[in-house]
Amino acid sequence: MKHFLRVLTQFFAFLYCKCLWRGLKFVVRKFTGRCELQRICYNNKHGARRTFKIESSLRYSKHELLQSALSVHPDKVEKTIEDIVALKKINPDTNPQLGVSLQASLLQIVGYRSLLAEVEKLRREPYDCENPEHEDTLMKLWKELRPDTPLTSRISKQWCEIGFQGSDPKTDFRGMGLLGLHNLLYFAEHDKSTALQMLQDSLQPKRNETNKPDWEQKNLDKAIGYSFAIVGINITDLAYSLLVSGALKTHLYNVAPETPNLLHFQQTFCYLMQEFHRFWIEEDPSDIMEFNRVRSKFHKRILRQLKNPDTALCPHFSASDLHLVNL
């Protein structure tokens, strides 16, 4: 019986999408004098709400031109919009805002796909200790996080001081490749004071400061200790999963005026690092063995935030080269 009801529901959904919905769109266009894309652009402010609706409209359009617009190269977006306006028989002189709005949203859509490809390329590139650029990047990370402590040798237990598991960090980058290293370095370079404070906190199992108020003392007394670099690689994996699943579209469509790029992703990573640090303290885990539980709970909280189409993960850090804003 349940299977029959499910099939029946799917049939009516198909009938609605293929017949009733298109018929309704035709009636609304005749009544308003505007096509669906016009109504979306004029009735929604710039951001995720508008871009999501445009993305859906193009994907489910019966016109191949509109469907293919979702996968055009960013350099061809302007020409594609001209073709769409011509197809819809819209006068660009009397509807100048349509082209501007469509271009902004379409650049966000195709830019997200390009960003995903760029991030995936970094993730798939393994750390190579024979590559001078890889080694230089790793050395920069050490100098940023331990500016007053020279590294005695490339293979050294000193790497554990910044949160790697062993004497050679290359083994810790296997899951996320160069993406994990680049994110850690970006955080250390662009918000150095915060990164250093988090590193210092991560090395302290407990902090007791008797001169603090009771409410603040309670937070400081909670367990903090974790491996900074390893957590950074794990949070890179979390940010990557949000990007791949499409959940991060909400945030990026709200903060990137047009094309999202790698800097937006890295700033999102910085935000997630700080928020996870706070969340870890709030959860008060008994030891590092609870890391997976805390990470999973944190992941679910971020996903809940991103379900709101008005959400922009506003950074609480100073790394704001692109001036991310909370909409």
GROMACS .gro file of C-alpha atoms in nm:
model
  327
    1MET     CA    1   0.000   0.000   0.000
    2LYS     CA    2   0.282   0.240   0.088
    3HIS     CA    3   0.455   0.164  -0.240
    4PHE     CA    4   0.132   0.236  -0.430
    5LEU     CA    5   0.087   0.570  -0.254
    6ARG     CA    6   0.448   0.663  -0.324
    7VAL     CA    7   0.410   0.584  -0.694
    8LEU     CA    8   0.081   0.778  -0.704
    9THR     CA    9   0.246   1.078  -0.539
   10GLN     CA   10   0.533   1.067  -0.787
   11PHE     CA   11   0.287   1.048  -1.077
   12PHE     CA   12   0.095   1.356  -0.961
   13ALA     CA   13   0.421   1.541  -0.899
   14PHE     CA   14   0.533   1.458  -1.252
   15LEU     CA   15   0.195   1.567  -1.391
   16TYR     CA   16   0.215   1.893  -1.199
   17CYS     CA   17   0.568   1.973  -1.316
   18LYS     CA   18   0.512   1.881  -1.680
   19CYS     CA   19   0.163   2.012  -1.739
   20LEU     CA   20  -0.002   2.214  -1.463
   21TRP     CA   21   0.306   2.413  -1.362
   22ARG     CA   22   0.393   2.513  -1.717
   23GLY     CA   23   0.030   2.602  -1.780
   24LEU     CA   24   0.027   2.813  -1.467
   25LYS     CA   25   0.348   2.991  -1.572
   26PHE     CA   26   0.188   3.070  -1.910
   27VAL     CA   27  -0.119   3.221  -1.741
   28VAL     CA   28   0.091   3.425  -1.497
   29ARG     CA   29   0.307   3.559  -1.780
   30LYS     CA   30  -0.001   3.669  -1.975
   31PHE     CA   31  -0.145   3.830  -1.663
   32THR     CA   32   0.172   4.009  -1.546
   33GLY     CA   33   0.344   4.062  -1.880
   34ARG     CA   34   0.664   3.916  -1.735
   35CYS     CA   35   0.835   3.579  -1.776
   36GLU     CA   36   0.940   3.375  -1.472
   37LEU     CA   37   1.299   3.503  -1.480
   38GLN     CA   38   1.175   3.862  -1.480
   39ARG     CA   39   0.947   3.799  -1.185
   40ILE     CA   40   1.230   3.635  -0.990
   41CYS     CA   41   1.474   3.917  -1.059
   42TYR     CA   42   1.229   4.196  -0.981
   43ASN     CA   43   1.071   4.038  -0.672
   44ASN     CA   44   1.384   3.915  -0.494
   45LYS     CA   45   1.685   4.107  -0.367
   46HIS     CA   46   2.036   4.001  -0.461
   47GLY     CA   47   2.148   3.693  -0.270
   48ALA     CA   48   2.083   3.324  -0.220
   49ARG     CA   49   1.702   3.344  -0.240
   50ARG     CA   50   1.714   3.497  -0.587
   51THR     CA   51   2.001   3.285  -0.717
   52PHE     CA   52   1.840   2.961  -0.596
   53LYS     CA   53   1.516   3.049  -0.778
   54ILE     CA   54   1.700   3.141  -1.098
   55GLU     CA   55   1.902   2.820  -1.077
   56SER     CA   56   1.584   2.614  -1.039
   57SER     CA   57   1.406   2.799  -1.320
   58LEU     CA   58   1.692   2.740  -1.562
   59ARG     CA   59   1.741   2.375  -1.464
   60TYR     CA   60   1.376   2.280  -1.517
   61SER     CA   61   1.319   2.490  -1.827
   62LYS     CA   62   1.205   2.318  -2.145
   63HIS     CA   63   1.453   2.525  -2.347
   64GLU     CA   64   1.798   2.374  -2.395
   65LEU     CA   65   1.954   2.721  -2.403
   66LEU     CA   66   1.830   2.796  -2.052
   67GLN     CA   67   1.939   2.456  -1.919
   68SER     CA   68   2.286   2.491  -2.068
   69ALA     CA   69   2.326   2.837  -1.912
   70LEU     CA   70   2.406   2.663  -1.582
   71SER     CA   71   2.727   2.517  -1.723
   72VAL     CA   72   2.866   2.794  -1.943
   73HIS     CA   73   3.215   2.932  -1.894
   74PRO     CA   74   3.220   3.253  -1.686
   75ASP     CA   75   3.358   3.443  -1.988
   76LYS     CA   76   3.046   3.352  -2.186
   77VAL     CA   77   2.790   3.456  -1.926
   78GLU     CA   78   2.724   3.795  -2.084
   79LYS     CA   79   2.663   3.642  -2.429
   80THR     CA   80   2.439   3.376  -2.275
   81ILE     CA   81   2.224   3.642  -2.107
   82GLU     CA   82   2.186   3.824  -2.439
   83ASP     CA   83   2.064   3.497  -2.593
   84ILE     CA   84   1.818   3.439  -2.308
   85VAL     CA   85   1.677   3.791  -2.337
   86ALA     CA   86   1.634   3.739  -2.712
   87LEU     CA   87   1.469   3.400  -2.661
   88LYS     CA   88   1.223   3.545  -2.410
   89LYS     CA   89   1.156   3.841  -2.643
   90ILE     CA   90   1.240   4.093  -2.373
   91ASN     CA   91   1.336   4.447  -2.466
   92PRO     CA   92   1.670   4.512  -2.287
   93ASP     CA   93   1.621   4.888  -2.314
   94THR     CA   94   1.300   4.882  -2.110
   95ASN     CA   95   1.427   4.605  -1.878
   96PRO     CA   96   1.789   4.704  -1.803
   97GLN     CA   97   1.786   4.561  -1.451
   98LEU     CA   98   1.706   4.212  -1.577
   99GLY     CA   99   2.043   4.167  -1.747
  100VAL     CA  100   2.231   4.299  -1.442
  101SER     CA  101   2.047   4.071  -1.201
  102LEU     CA  102   2.075   3.766  -1.426
  103GLN     CA  103   2.445   3.823  -1.478
  104ALA     CA  104   2.517   3.850  -1.104
  105SER     CA  105   2.325   3.531  -1.023
  106LEU     CA  106   2.457   3.334  -1.318
  107LEU     CA  107   2.815   3.428  -1.230
  108GLN     CA  108   2.748   3.297  -0.878
  109ILE     CA  109   2.613   2.969  -1.017
  110VAL     CA  110   2.892   2.897  -1.265
  111GLY     CA  111   3.150   3.042  -1.024
  112TYR     CA  112   3.047   2.792  -0.758
  113ARG     CA  113   3.113   2.511  -1.004
  114SER     CA  114   3.454   2.657  -1.090
  115LEU     CA  115   3.538   2.696  -0.721
  116LEU     CA  116   3.446   2.334  -0.659
  117ALA     CA  117   3.682   2.225  -0.939
  118GLU     CA  118   3.964   2.440  -0.800
  119VAL     CA  119   3.918   2.309  -0.447
  120GLU     CA  120   3.900   1.951  -0.573
  121LYS     CA  121   4.224   1.996  -0.764
  122LEU     CA  122   4.403   2.113  -0.449
  123ARG     CA  123   4.252   1.830  -0.246
  124ARG     CA  124   4.367   1.568  -0.496
  125GLU     CA  125   4.724   1.699  -0.513
  126PRO     CA  126   4.927   1.505  -0.255
  127TYR     CA  127   5.196   1.668  -0.048
  128ASP     CA  128   5.534   1.597  -0.209
  129CYS     CA  129   5.842   1.650   0.006
  130GLU     CA  130   6.050   1.657  -0.314
  131ASN     CA  131   5.855   1.958  -0.440
  132PRO     CA  132   6.028   2.285  -0.331
  133GLU     CA  133   5.701   2.480  -0.341
  134HIS     CA  134   5.530   2.232  -0.110
  135GLU     CA  135   5.823   2.240   0.129
  136ASP     CA  136   5.836   2.621   0.126
  137THR     CA  137   5.466   2.640   0.209
  138LEU     CA  138   5.510   2.402   0.500
  139MET     CA  139   5.807   2.602   0.631
  140LYS     CA  140   5.601   2.921   0.611
  141LEU     CA  141   5.336   2.757   0.827
  142TRP     CA  142   5.595   2.677   1.093
  143LYS     CA  143   5.735   3.031   1.089
  144GLU     CA  144   5.388   3.183   1.123
  145LEU     CA  145   5.288   2.963   1.416
  146ARG     CA  146   5.629   2.940   1.585
  147PRO     CA  147   5.796   3.272   1.491
  148ASP     CA  148   6.039   3.265   1.783
  149THR     CA  149   6.134   2.897   1.766
  150PRO     CA  150   6.365   2.777   1.486
  151LEU     CA  151   6.295   2.432   1.346
  152THR     CA  152   6.594   2.213   1.427
  153SER     CA  153   6.541   1.982   1.126
  154ARG     CA  154   6.282   1.900   0.861
  155ILE     CA  155   6.199   1.570   1.031
  156SER     CA  156   6.143   1.663   1.392
  157LYS     CA  157   5.913   1.602   1.686
  158GLN     CA  158   5.877   1.980   1.698
  159TRP     CA  159   5.595   1.950   1.445
  160CYS     CA  160   5.383   1.812   1.729
  161GLU     CA  161   5.401   2.158   1.887
  162ILE     CA  162   5.167   2.295   1.622
  163GLY     CA  163   4.940   1.992   1.624
  164PHE     CA  164   5.077   1.739   1.377
  165GLN     CA  165   5.075   1.374   1.480
  166GLY     CA  166   5.437   1.282   1.413
  167SER     CA  167   5.778   1.404   1.311
  168ASP     CA  168   5.684   1.445   0.941
  169PRO     CA  169   5.365   1.644   0.865
  170LYS     CA  170   5.336   1.508   0.509
  171THR     CA  171   5.162   1.196   0.640
  172ASP     CA  172   4.884   1.406   0.794
  173PHE     CA  173   4.794   1.572   0.463
  174ARG     CA  174   4.690   1.246   0.293
  175GLY     CA  175   4.316   1.300   0.329
  176MET     CA  176   4.296   1.662   0.215
  177GLY     CA  177   4.618   1.699   0.015
  178LEU     CA  178   4.747   2.052  -0.036
  179LEU     CA  179   4.406   2.195   0.047
  180GLY     CA  180   4.461   2.134   0.418
  181LEU     CA  181   4.805   2.296   0.413
  182HIS     CA  182   4.687   2.600   0.215
  183ASN     CA  183   4.394   2.655   0.452
  184LEU     CA  184   4.612   2.636   0.761
  185LEU     CA  185   4.864   2.879   0.613
  186TYR     CA  186   4.590   3.122   0.506
  187PHE     CA  187   4.451   3.124   0.860
  188ALA     CA  188   4.797   3.171   1.014
  189GLU     CA  189   4.887   3.454   0.775
  190HIS     CA  190   4.561   3.648   0.755
  191ASP     CA  191   4.446   3.621   1.116
  192LYS     CA  192   4.771   3.551   1.294
  193SER     CA  193   4.672   3.668   1.641
  194THR     CA  194   4.364   3.446   1.647
  195ALA     CA  195   4.551   3.146   1.506
  196LEU     CA  196   4.827   3.185   1.767
  197GLN     CA  197   4.572   3.218   2.046
  198MET     CA  198   4.389   2.906   1.931
  199LEU     CA  199   4.719   2.718   1.908
  200GLN     CA  200   4.809   2.825   2.260
  201ASP     CA  201   4.465   2.722   2.387
  202SER     CA  202   4.487   2.385   2.213
  203LEU     CA  203   4.808   2.305   2.402
  204GLN     CA  204   4.642   2.367   2.739
  205PRO     CA  205   4.427   2.086   2.884
  206LYS     CA  206   4.296   2.328   3.147
  207ARG     CA  207   4.319   2.700   3.210
  208ASN     CA  208   4.259   2.844   3.555
  209GLU     CA  209   4.240   3.218   3.599
  210THR     CA  210   4.106   3.313   3.938
  211ASN     CA  211   4.078   3.681   3.855
  212LYS     CA  212   3.800   3.618   3.603
  213PRO     CA  213   3.425   3.656   3.673
  214ASP     CA  214   3.239   3.334   3.759
  215TRP     CA  215   3.062   3.307   3.423
  216GLU     CA  216   3.391   3.352   3.234
  217GLN     CA  217   3.588   3.130   3.473
  218LYS     CA  218   3.346   2.844   3.399
  219ASN     CA  219   3.435   2.853   3.029
  220LEU     CA  220   3.808   2.885   3.092
  221ASP     CA  221   3.808   2.583   3.324
  222LYS     CA  222   3.675   2.354   3.053
  223ALA     CA  223   3.902   2.112   2.870
  224ILE     CA  224   4.051   2.260   2.553
  225GLY     CA  225   4.340   2.037   2.448
  226TYR     CA  226   4.341   1.914   2.087
  227SER     CA  227   4.589   1.896   1.799
  228PHE     CA  228   4.567   2.231   1.620
  229ALA     CA  229   4.695   2.122   1.276
  230ILE     CA  230   4.497   1.798   1.276
  231VAL     CA  231   4.180   1.985   1.369
  232GLY     CA  232   4.254   2.230   1.086
  233ILE     CA  233   4.273   1.941   0.838
  234ASN     CA  234   3.949   1.798   0.979
  235ILE     CA  235   3.772   2.135   0.950
  236THR     CA  236   3.905   2.156   0.592
  237ASP     CA  237   3.730   1.824   0.529
  238LEU     CA  238   3.412   1.964   0.684
  239ALA     CA  239   3.425   2.279   0.468
  240TYR     CA  240   3.495   2.062   0.162
  241SER     CA  241   3.192   1.840   0.235
  242LEU     CA  242   2.971   2.149   0.268
  243LEU     CA  243   3.098   2.272  -0.068
  244VAL     CA  244   3.051   1.937  -0.247
  245SER     CA  245   2.701   1.882  -0.106
  246GLY     CA  246   2.593   2.229  -0.218
  247ALA     CA  247   2.508   2.336   0.137
  248LEU     CA  248   2.768   2.613   0.116
  249LYS     CA  249   2.581   2.774  -0.174
  250THR     CA  250   2.361   2.960   0.074
  251HIS     CA  251   2.658   3.132   0.235
  252LEU     CA  252   2.854   3.198  -0.084
  253TYR     CA  253   2.554   3.328  -0.279
  254ASN     CA  254   2.494   3.575   0.005
  255VAL     CA  255   2.853   3.700   0.043
  256ALA     CA  256   3.000   3.684  -0.309
  257PRO     CA  257   2.869   3.976  -0.518
  258GLU     CA  258   2.933   3.772  -0.831
  259THR     CA  259   3.183   3.484  -0.873
  260PRO     CA  260   3.276   3.290  -0.556
  261ASN     CA  261   3.648   3.213  -0.545
  262LEU     CA  262   3.909   3.035  -0.337
  263LEU     CA  263   3.948   3.330  -0.098
  264HIS     CA  264   3.579   3.302  -0.007
  265PHE     CA  265   3.632   2.933   0.070
  266GLN     CA  266   3.943   3.001   0.279
  267GLN     CA  267   3.769   3.272   0.476
  268THR     CA  268   3.484   3.029   0.540
  269PHE     CA  269   3.743   2.785   0.672
  270CYS     CA  270   3.875   3.053   0.910
  271TYR     CA  271   3.522   3.115   1.035
  272LEU     CA  272   3.462   2.742   1.089
  273MET     CA  273   3.791   2.708   1.278
  274GLN     CA  274   3.696   2.979   1.524
  275GLU     CA  275   3.341   2.854   1.564
  276PHE     CA  276   3.458   2.498   1.620
  277HIS     CA  277   3.701   2.621   1.885
  278ARG     CA  278   3.415   2.790   2.071
  279PHE     CA  279   3.190   2.488   2.021
  280TRP     CA  280   3.458   2.253   2.156
  281ILE     CA  281   3.482   2.459   2.475
  282GLU     CA  282   3.102   2.469   2.511
  283GLU     CA  283   3.073   2.093   2.469
  284ASP     CA  284   3.337   2.037   2.738
  285PRO     CA  285   3.458   1.695   2.609
  286SER     CA  286   3.633   1.472   2.860
  287ASP     CA  287   3.921   1.405   2.620
  288ILE     CA  288   4.025   1.403   2.253
  289MET     CA  289   3.850   1.068   2.203
  290GLU     CA  290   3.522   1.262   2.185
  291PHE     CA  291   3.642   1.460   1.884
  292ASN     CA  292   3.429   1.275   1.627
  293ARG     CA  293   3.115   1.323   1.834
  294VAL     CA  294   3.178   1.695   1.878
  295ARG     CA  295   3.268   1.738   1.511
  296SER     CA  296   2.952   1.560   1.397
  297LYS     CA  297   2.736   1.775   1.624
  298PHE     CA  298   2.910   2.090   1.503
  299HIS     CA  299   2.859   1.983   1.139
  300LYS     CA  300   2.485   1.940   1.197
  301ARG     CA  301   2.463   2.284   1.357
  302ILE     CA  302   2.628   2.449   1.057
  303LEU     CA  303   2.396   2.259   0.821
  304ARG     CA  304   2.094   2.387   1.014
  305GLN     CA  305   2.222   2.743   0.978
  306LEU     CA  306   2.273   2.700   0.604
  307LYS     CA  307   1.916   2.580   0.551
  308ASN     CA  308   1.806   2.939   0.603
  309PRO     CA  309   1.846   3.104   0.259
  310ASP     CA  310   1.932   3.437   0.426
  311THR     CA  311   2.229   3.291   0.614
  312ALA     CA  312   2.576   3.435   0.568
  313LEU     CA  313   2.841   3.281   0.789
  314CYS     CA  314   2.968   3.614   0.917
  315PRO     CA  315   3.335   3.595   1.017
  316HIS     CA  316   3.439   3.698   1.364
  317PHE     CA  317   3.800   3.722   1.254
  318SER     CA  318   4.004   3.998   1.096
  319ALA     CA  319   4.078   3.810   0.773
  320SER     CA  320   3.825   4.004   0.569
  321ASP     CA  321   4.001   4.090   0.245
  322LEU     CA  322   3.675   4.049   0.057
  323HIS     CA  323   3.468   4.220   0.328
  324LEU     CA  324   3.225   3.936   0.397
  325VAL     CA  325   2.909   4.075   0.548
  326ASN     CA  326   2.623   3.935   0.750
  327LEU     CA  327   2.313   3.994   0.541
   0.00000   0.00000   0.00000
